mmCIF file of C-alpha atoms in Angstrom:
data_model
loop_
_atom_site.group_PDB
_atom_site.id
_atom_site.type_symbol
_atom_site.label_atom_id
_atom_site.label_comp_id
_atom_site.label_asym_id
_atom_site.label_seq_id
_atom_site.Cartn_x
_atom_site.Cartn_y
_atom_site.Cartn_z
ATOM 1 C CA UNK A 1 71.477 130.311 66.228
ATOM 2 C CA UNK A 2 68.440 131.237 64.237
ATOM 3 C CA UNK A 3 66.758 128.687 61.996
ATOM 4 C CA UNK A 4 64.109 129.056 59.324
ATOM 5 C CA UNK A 5 61.870 126.161 58.335
ATOM 6 C CA UNK A 6 59.809 125.808 55.192
ATOM 7 C CA UNK A 7 58.254 122.366 55.383
ATOM 8 C CA UNK A 8 56.361 122.394 52.085
ATOM 9 C CA UNK A 9 58.740 121.680 49.188
ATOM 10 C CA UNK A 10 56.178 122.359 46.468
ATOM 11 C CA UNK A 11 52.814 123.973 46.011
ATOM 12 C CA UNK A 12 50.515 124.550 43.073
ATOM 13 C CA UNK A 13 47.789 127.139 42.553
ATOM 14 C CA UNK A 14 45.269 127.870 39.851
ATOM 15 C CA UNK A 15 45.694 131.174 38.090
ATOM 16 C CA UNK A 16 43.623 133.932 39.773
ATOM 17 C CA UNK A 17 43.286 131.890 42.980
ATOM 18 C CA UNK A 18 44.921 132.512 46.360
ATOM 19 C CA UNK A 19 47.764 130.505 47.858
ATOM 20 C CA UNK A 20 49.506 130.608 51.220
ATOM 21 C CA UNK A 21 53.130 129.622 51.746
ATOM 22 C CA UNK A 22 54.174 128.652 55.253
ATOM 23 C CA UNK A 23 57.293 129.516 57.227
ATOM 24 C CA UNK A 24 58.320 129.090 60.834
ATOM 25 C CA UNK A 25 61.473 130.268 62.520
ATOM 26 C CA UNK A 26 63.298 129.902 65.773
ATOM 27 C CA UNK A 27 65.055 132.709 67.612
ATOM 28 C CA UNK A 28 65.674 133.975 71.106
ATOM 29 C CA UNK A 29 65.792 137.580 69.927
ATOM 30 C CA UNK A 30 62.917 139.995 70.299
ATOM 31 C CA UNK A 31 63.722 142.333 67.439
ATOM 32 C CA UNK A 32 64.430 141.195 63.893
ATOM 33 C CA UNK A 33 63.368 141.339 60.259
ATOM 34 C CA UNK A 34 61.555 138.683 58.276
ATOM 35 C CA UNK A 35 61.481 138.517 54.500
ATOM 36 C CA UNK A 36 60.030 136.628 51.599
ATOM 37 C CA UNK A 37 62.229 136.457 48.514
ATOM 38 C CA UNK A 38 61.256 135.168 45.091
ATOM 39 C CA UNK A 39 63.796 133.393 42.886
ATOM 40 C CA UNK A 40 62.770 132.826 39.262
ATOM 41 C CA UNK A 41 64.829 130.638 36.901
ATOM 42 C CA UNK A 42 67.071 133.643 36.216
ATOM 43 C CA UNK A 43 68.475 132.971 39.744
ATOM 44 C CA UNK A 44 68.228 136.560 40.939
ATOM 45 C CA UNK A 45 66.637 136.867 44.358
ATOM 46 C CA UNK A 46 63.894 139.487 44.359
ATOM 47 C CA UNK A 47 62.451 140.887 47.569
ATOM 48 C CA UNK A 48 58.699 140.291 47.760
ATOM 49 C CA UNK A 49 57.848 141.626 51.189
ATOM 50 C CA UNK A 50 59.432 142.398 54.559
ATOM 51 C CA UNK A 51 58.178 142.570 58.129
ATOM 52 C CA UNK A 52 59.814 144.159 61.144
ATOM 53 C CA UNK A 53 59.128 142.134 64.250
ATOM 54 C CA UNK A 54 58.283 145.142 66.422
ATOM 55 C CA UNK A 55 55.424 146.079 64.094
ATOM 56 C CA UNK A 56 52.189 144.323 64.942
ATOM 57 C CA UNK A 57 50.524 145.203 61.668
ATOM 58 C CA UNK A 58 50.990 142.633 58.912
ATOM 59 C CA UNK A 59 52.897 143.895 55.876
ATOM 60 C CA UNK A 60 51.107 144.153 52.520
ATOM 61 C CA UNK A 61 52.491 144.797 49.040
ATOM 62 C CA UNK A 62 49.801 144.790 46.360
ATOM 63 C CA UNK A 63 48.772 141.110 45.897
ATOM 64 C CA UNK A 64 51.203 139.905 48.556
ATOM 65 C CA UNK A 65 50.517 139.944 52.263
ATOM 66 C CA UNK A 66 51.864 138.197 55.325
ATOM 67 C CA UNK A 67 50.387 136.652 58.428
ATOM 68 C CA UNK A 68 52.975 137.342 61.119
ATOM 69 C CA UNK A 69 52.394 135.530 64.393
ATOM 70 C CA UNK A 70 55.283 136.527 66.643
ATOM 71 C CA UNK A 71 54.396 134.340 69.606
ATOM 72 C CA UNK A 72 54.040 131.303 67.362
ATOM 73 C CA UNK A 73 57.135 132.304 65.346
ATOM 74 C CA UNK A 74 55.185 131.910 62.147
ATOM 75 C CA UNK A 75 55.440 134.044 59.010
ATOM 76 C CA UNK A 76 53.278 132.936 56.102
ATOM 77 C CA UNK A 77 52.944 134.598 52.702
ATOM 78 C CA UNK A 78 49.600 134.952 50.978
ATOM 79 C CA UNK A 79 49.511 135.546 47.240
ATOM 80 C CA UNK A 80 46.147 136.724 45.973
ATOM 81 C CA UNK A 81 44.956 136.633 42.352
ATOM 82 C CA UNK A 82 47.889 134.399 41.388
ATOM 83 C CA UNK A 83 49.501 135.109 38.047
ATOM 84 C CA UNK A 84 51.628 132.940 35.773
ATOM 85 C CA UNK A 85 54.587 135.198 36.539
ATOM 86 C CA UNK A 86 54.369 134.257 40.210
ATOM 87 C CA UNK A 87 55.753 130.800 39.432
ATOM 88 C CA UNK A 88 59.167 130.598 41.099
ATOM 89 C CA UNK A 89 60.962 129.417 44.219
ATOM 90 C CA UNK A 90 60.047 131.389 47.322
ATOM 91 C CA UNK A 91 62.355 131.695 50.293
ATOM 92 C CA UNK A 92 61.566 132.844 53.765
ATOM 93 C CA UNK A 93 64.465 134.588 55.499
ATOM 94 C CA UNK A 94 65.389 135.990 58.912
ATOM 95 C CA UNK A 95 67.707 138.842 59.753
ATOM 96 C CA UNK A 96 68.763 139.938 63.194
ATOM 97 C CA UNK A 97 68.682 143.526 64.366
ATOM 98 C CA UNK A 98 71.714 142.826 66.516
ATOM 99 C CA UNK A 99 74.640 144.577 64.926
ATOM 100 C CA UNK A 100 74.586 146.336 61.623
ATOM 101 C CA UNK A 101 74.121 144.329 58.468
ATOM 102 C CA UNK A 102 74.059 140.883 59.975
ATOM 103 C CA UNK A 103 73.464 137.970 57.687
ATOM 104 C CA UNK A 104 70.213 136.657 56.245
ATOM 105 C CA UNK A 105 69.303 133.097 57.212
ATOM 106 C CA UNK A 106 67.178 131.370 54.596
ATOM 107 C CA UNK A 107 64.783 128.457 54.631
ATOM 108 C CA UNK A 108 65.060 125.674 52.064
ATOM 109 C CA UNK A 109 62.464 127.281 49.842
ATOM 110 C CA UNK A 110 59.236 126.229 48.210
ATOM 111 C CA UNK A 111 58.599 125.779 44.512
ATOM 112 C CA UNK A 112 55.347 127.418 43.478
ATOM 113 C CA UNK A 113 53.732 126.470 40.186
ATOM 114 C CA UNK A 114 50.766 128.336 38.713
ATOM 115 C CA UNK A 115 48.295 126.416 36.543
ATOM 116 C CA UNK A 116 46.694 128.372 33.692
ATOM 117 C CA UNK B 1 75.406 149.551 36.625
ATOM 118 C CA UNK B 2 72.199 149.782 38.590
ATOM 119 C CA UNK B 3 72.309 146.334 40.158
ATOM 120 C CA UNK B 4 74.744 143.824 41.641
ATOM 121 C CA UNK B 5 76.902 142.352 38.906
ATOM 122 C CA UNK B 6 78.554 138.942 39.117
ATOM 123 C CA UNK B 7 81.066 137.398 36.747
ATOM 124 C CA UNK B 8 81.406 134.872 35.303
ATOM 125 C CA UNK B 9 77.818 133.789 34.956
ATOM 126 C CA UNK B 10 78.941 130.209 34.507
ATOM 127 C CA UNK B 11 82.274 128.569 35.236
ATOM 128 C CA UNK B 12 83.259 124.980 34.499
ATOM 129 C CA UNK B 13 86.512 123.755 35.961
ATOM 130 C CA UNK B 14 88.310 120.552 36.771
ATOM 131 C CA UNK B 15 88.792 119.110 40.215
ATOM 132 C CA UNK B 16 91.874 120.571 41.852
ATOM 133 C CA UNK B 17 91.872 123.842 39.922
ATOM 134 C CA UNK B 18 91.718 127.360 41.347
ATOM 135 C CA UNK B 19 88.766 129.665 40.598
ATOM 136 C CA UNK B 20 87.871 133.287 41.238
ATOM 137 C CA UNK B 21 84.358 134.680 41.247
ATOM 138 C CA UNK B 22 83.813 138.420 41.106
ATOM 139 C CA UNK B 23 81.090 140.624 42.554
ATOM 140 C CA UNK B 24 80.518 144.292 41.775
ATOM 141 C CA UNK B 25 77.990 145.693 44.290
ATOM 142 C CA UNK B 26 75.584 148.573 43.910
ATOM 143 C CA UNK B 27 77.436 151.859 44.081
ATOM 144 C CA UNK B 28 77.449 153.256 47.602
ATOM 145 C CA UNK B 29 76.621 149.970 49.307
ATOM 146 C CA UNK B 30 79.163 149.381 52.043
ATOM 147 C CA UNK B 31 78.012 145.892 53.035
ATOM 148 C CA UNK B 32 78.648 142.934 50.753
ATOM 149 C CA UNK B 33 77.646 139.292 51.251
ATOM 150 C CA UNK B 34 78.516 135.972 49.652
ATOM 151 C CA UNK B 35 76.162 133.010 49.718
ATOM 152 C CA UNK B 36 76.316 129.515 48.258
ATOM 153 C CA UNK B 37 73.210 127.818 46.906
ATOM 154 C CA UNK B 38 73.146 124.118 46.090
ATOM 155 C CA UNK B 39 70.499 122.719 43.774
ATOM 156 C CA UNK B 40 67.055 122.784 45.347
ATOM 157 C CA UNK B 41 68.297 124.400 48.556
ATOM 158 C CA UNK B 42 68.207 127.814 50.146
ATOM 159 C CA UNK B 43 71.269 130.049 50.061
ATOM 160 C CA UNK B 44 73.861 129.381 52.749
ATOM 161 C CA UNK B 45 75.817 132.289 54.186
ATOM 162 C CA UNK B 46 79.557 132.333 53.542
ATOM 163 C CA UNK B 47 80.973 135.742 54.468
ATOM 164 C CA UNK B 48 80.094 139.380 54.759
ATOM 165 C CA UNK B 49 82.158 142.525 54.444
ATOM 166 C CA UNK B 50 81.585 145.905 55.984
ATOM 167 C CA UNK B 51 83.813 148.137 53.907
ATOM 168 C CA UNK B 52 87.129 146.412 53.304
ATOM 169 C CA UNK B 53 87.066 144.113 56.293
ATOM 170 C CA UNK B 54 85.380 140.760 56.736
ATOM 171 C CA UNK B 55 82.893 141.375 59.541
ATOM 172 C CA UNK B 56 81.699 137.766 59.657
ATOM 173 C CA UNK B 57 83.385 134.846 57.882
ATOM 174 C CA UNK B 58 81.775 132.134 59.947
ATOM 175 C CA UNK B 59 80.148 130.509 56.924
ATOM 176 C CA UNK B 60 83.319 129.740 54.977
ATOM 177 C CA UNK B 61 83.395 125.922 54.914
ATOM 178 C CA UNK B 62 87.178 125.459 55.091
ATOM 179 C CA UNK B 63 90.481 127.149 54.342
ATOM 180 C CA UNK B 64 90.185 126.500 50.605
ATOM 181 C CA UNK B 65 87.689 129.379 50.489
ATOM 182 C CA UNK B 66 88.822 132.960 50.797
ATOM 183 C CA UNK B 67 87.316 136.324 49.896
ATOM 184 C CA UNK B 68 88.710 139.813 49.579
ATOM 185 C CA UNK B 69 87.374 143.305 49.111
ATOM 186 C CA UNK B 70 90.509 145.449 49.003
ATOM 187 C CA UNK B 71 88.970 148.819 48.154
ATOM 188 C CA UNK B 72 85.596 148.382 49.768
ATOM 189 C CA UNK B 73 83.762 147.911 46.495
ATOM 190 C CA UNK B 74 84.413 144.904 44.223
ATOM 191 C CA UNK B 75 84.860 141.575 45.969
ATOM 192 C CA UNK B 76 86.450 138.348 44.795
ATOM 193 C CA UNK B 77 85.642 134.906 46.165
ATOM 194 C CA UNK B 78 88.589 132.566 45.714
ATOM 195 C CA UNK B 79 88.391 128.791 45.857
ATOM 196 C CA UNK B 80 91.566 126.725 45.877
ATOM 197 C CA UNK B 81 91.892 123.043 44.976
ATOM 198 C CA UNK B 82 88.271 122.821 43.902
ATOM 199 C CA UNK B 83 86.275 119.706 44.716
ATOM 200 C CA UNK B 84 83.129 118.324 43.081
ATOM 201 C CA UNK B 85 81.199 119.255 46.203
ATOM 202 C CA UNK B 86 81.977 122.916 45.561
ATOM 203 C CA UNK B 87 79.611 122.847 42.577
ATOM 204 C CA UNK B 88 76.846 125.341 43.317
ATOM 205 C CA UNK B 89 75.560 128.801 42.489
ATOM 206 C CA UNK B 90 77.489 131.473 44.339
ATOM 207 C CA UNK B 91 75.341 134.520 45.062
ATOM 208 C CA UNK B 92 76.535 137.964 45.984
ATOM 209 C CA UNK B 93 74.414 140.641 47.643
ATOM 210 C CA UNK B 94 74.965 144.174 48.836
ATOM 211 C CA UNK B 95 73.192 146.582 51.146
ATOM 212 C CA UNK B 96 73.551 150.067 52.562
ATOM 213 C CA UNK B 97 75.677 150.437 55.642
ATOM 214 C CA UNK B 98 74.384 151.244 59.083
ATOM 215 C CA UNK B 99 72.210 149.523 61.614
ATOM 216 C CA UNK B 100 68.633 148.433 61.068
ATOM 217 C CA UNK B 101 68.852 148.446 57.301
ATOM 218 C CA UNK B 102 66.929 145.439 56.081
ATOM 219 C CA UNK B 103 67.102 144.805 52.376
ATOM 220 C CA UNK B 104 69.828 142.927 50.561
ATOM 221 C CA UNK B 105 70.060 143.276 46.787
ATOM 222 C CA UNK B 106 71.243 140.154 45.000
ATOM 223 C CA UNK B 107 73.097 139.494 41.785
ATOM 224 C CA UNK B 108 72.211 136.677 39.399
ATOM 225 C CA UNK B 109 74.922 134.454 40.741
ATOM 226 C CA UNK B 110 77.858 132.535 39.325
ATOM 227 C CA UNK B 111 77.195 128.875 38.625
ATOM 228 C CA UNK B 112 80.302 126.841 39.363
ATOM 229 C CA UNK B 113 80.595 123.292 38.034
ATOM 230 C CA UNK B 114 83.549 121.193 39.124
ATOM 231 C CA UNK B 115 84.106 118.126 36.943
#
């Protein structure tokens, strides 16, 4: 079974600075998706960024980028120019390619606070 | 509506009662998922539907939990003889059908409190 580990329960960043959130995972599969989701107090999970394991290039979405290290099974999220609206819980998640629409497996999440 | 809709937003019940939580997915999404999220934790998978059938129900914790999706659209999660440990936010998500489709779209969840 796949597992996702987020070992940092909380992090804090100064507004306009850069922060990196860590995630590791365990799988025996070679092809899969990885995601970072943001969950604000409204509870709705919002997709931040996704990475397909067969792509060597790291995904980037505006201020958000990932450092995907397949051999190390590491998938960290970098948030540049942090904004107050970035404060939320962030979850790393894994999804298998095996079979259509297989489940997402989430880590425990990290609470990010942004200091003005 | 444009997004995944879940009702009720909040539900308070007494231990031993029966509850139903409803999910209305994005139109055209054939896959539907239920997750349970306890306070301060990541969502835990419960069940997913492909169309009307449960393709994977391995996350249902016991036989008090049951879910249906009779017409391949709206789904209902049913919990019998509720226990205090069932208190959590129940999240629903949907996605397009077919292989290699990555993104799940989530609703805002139903917060269940069992007194």
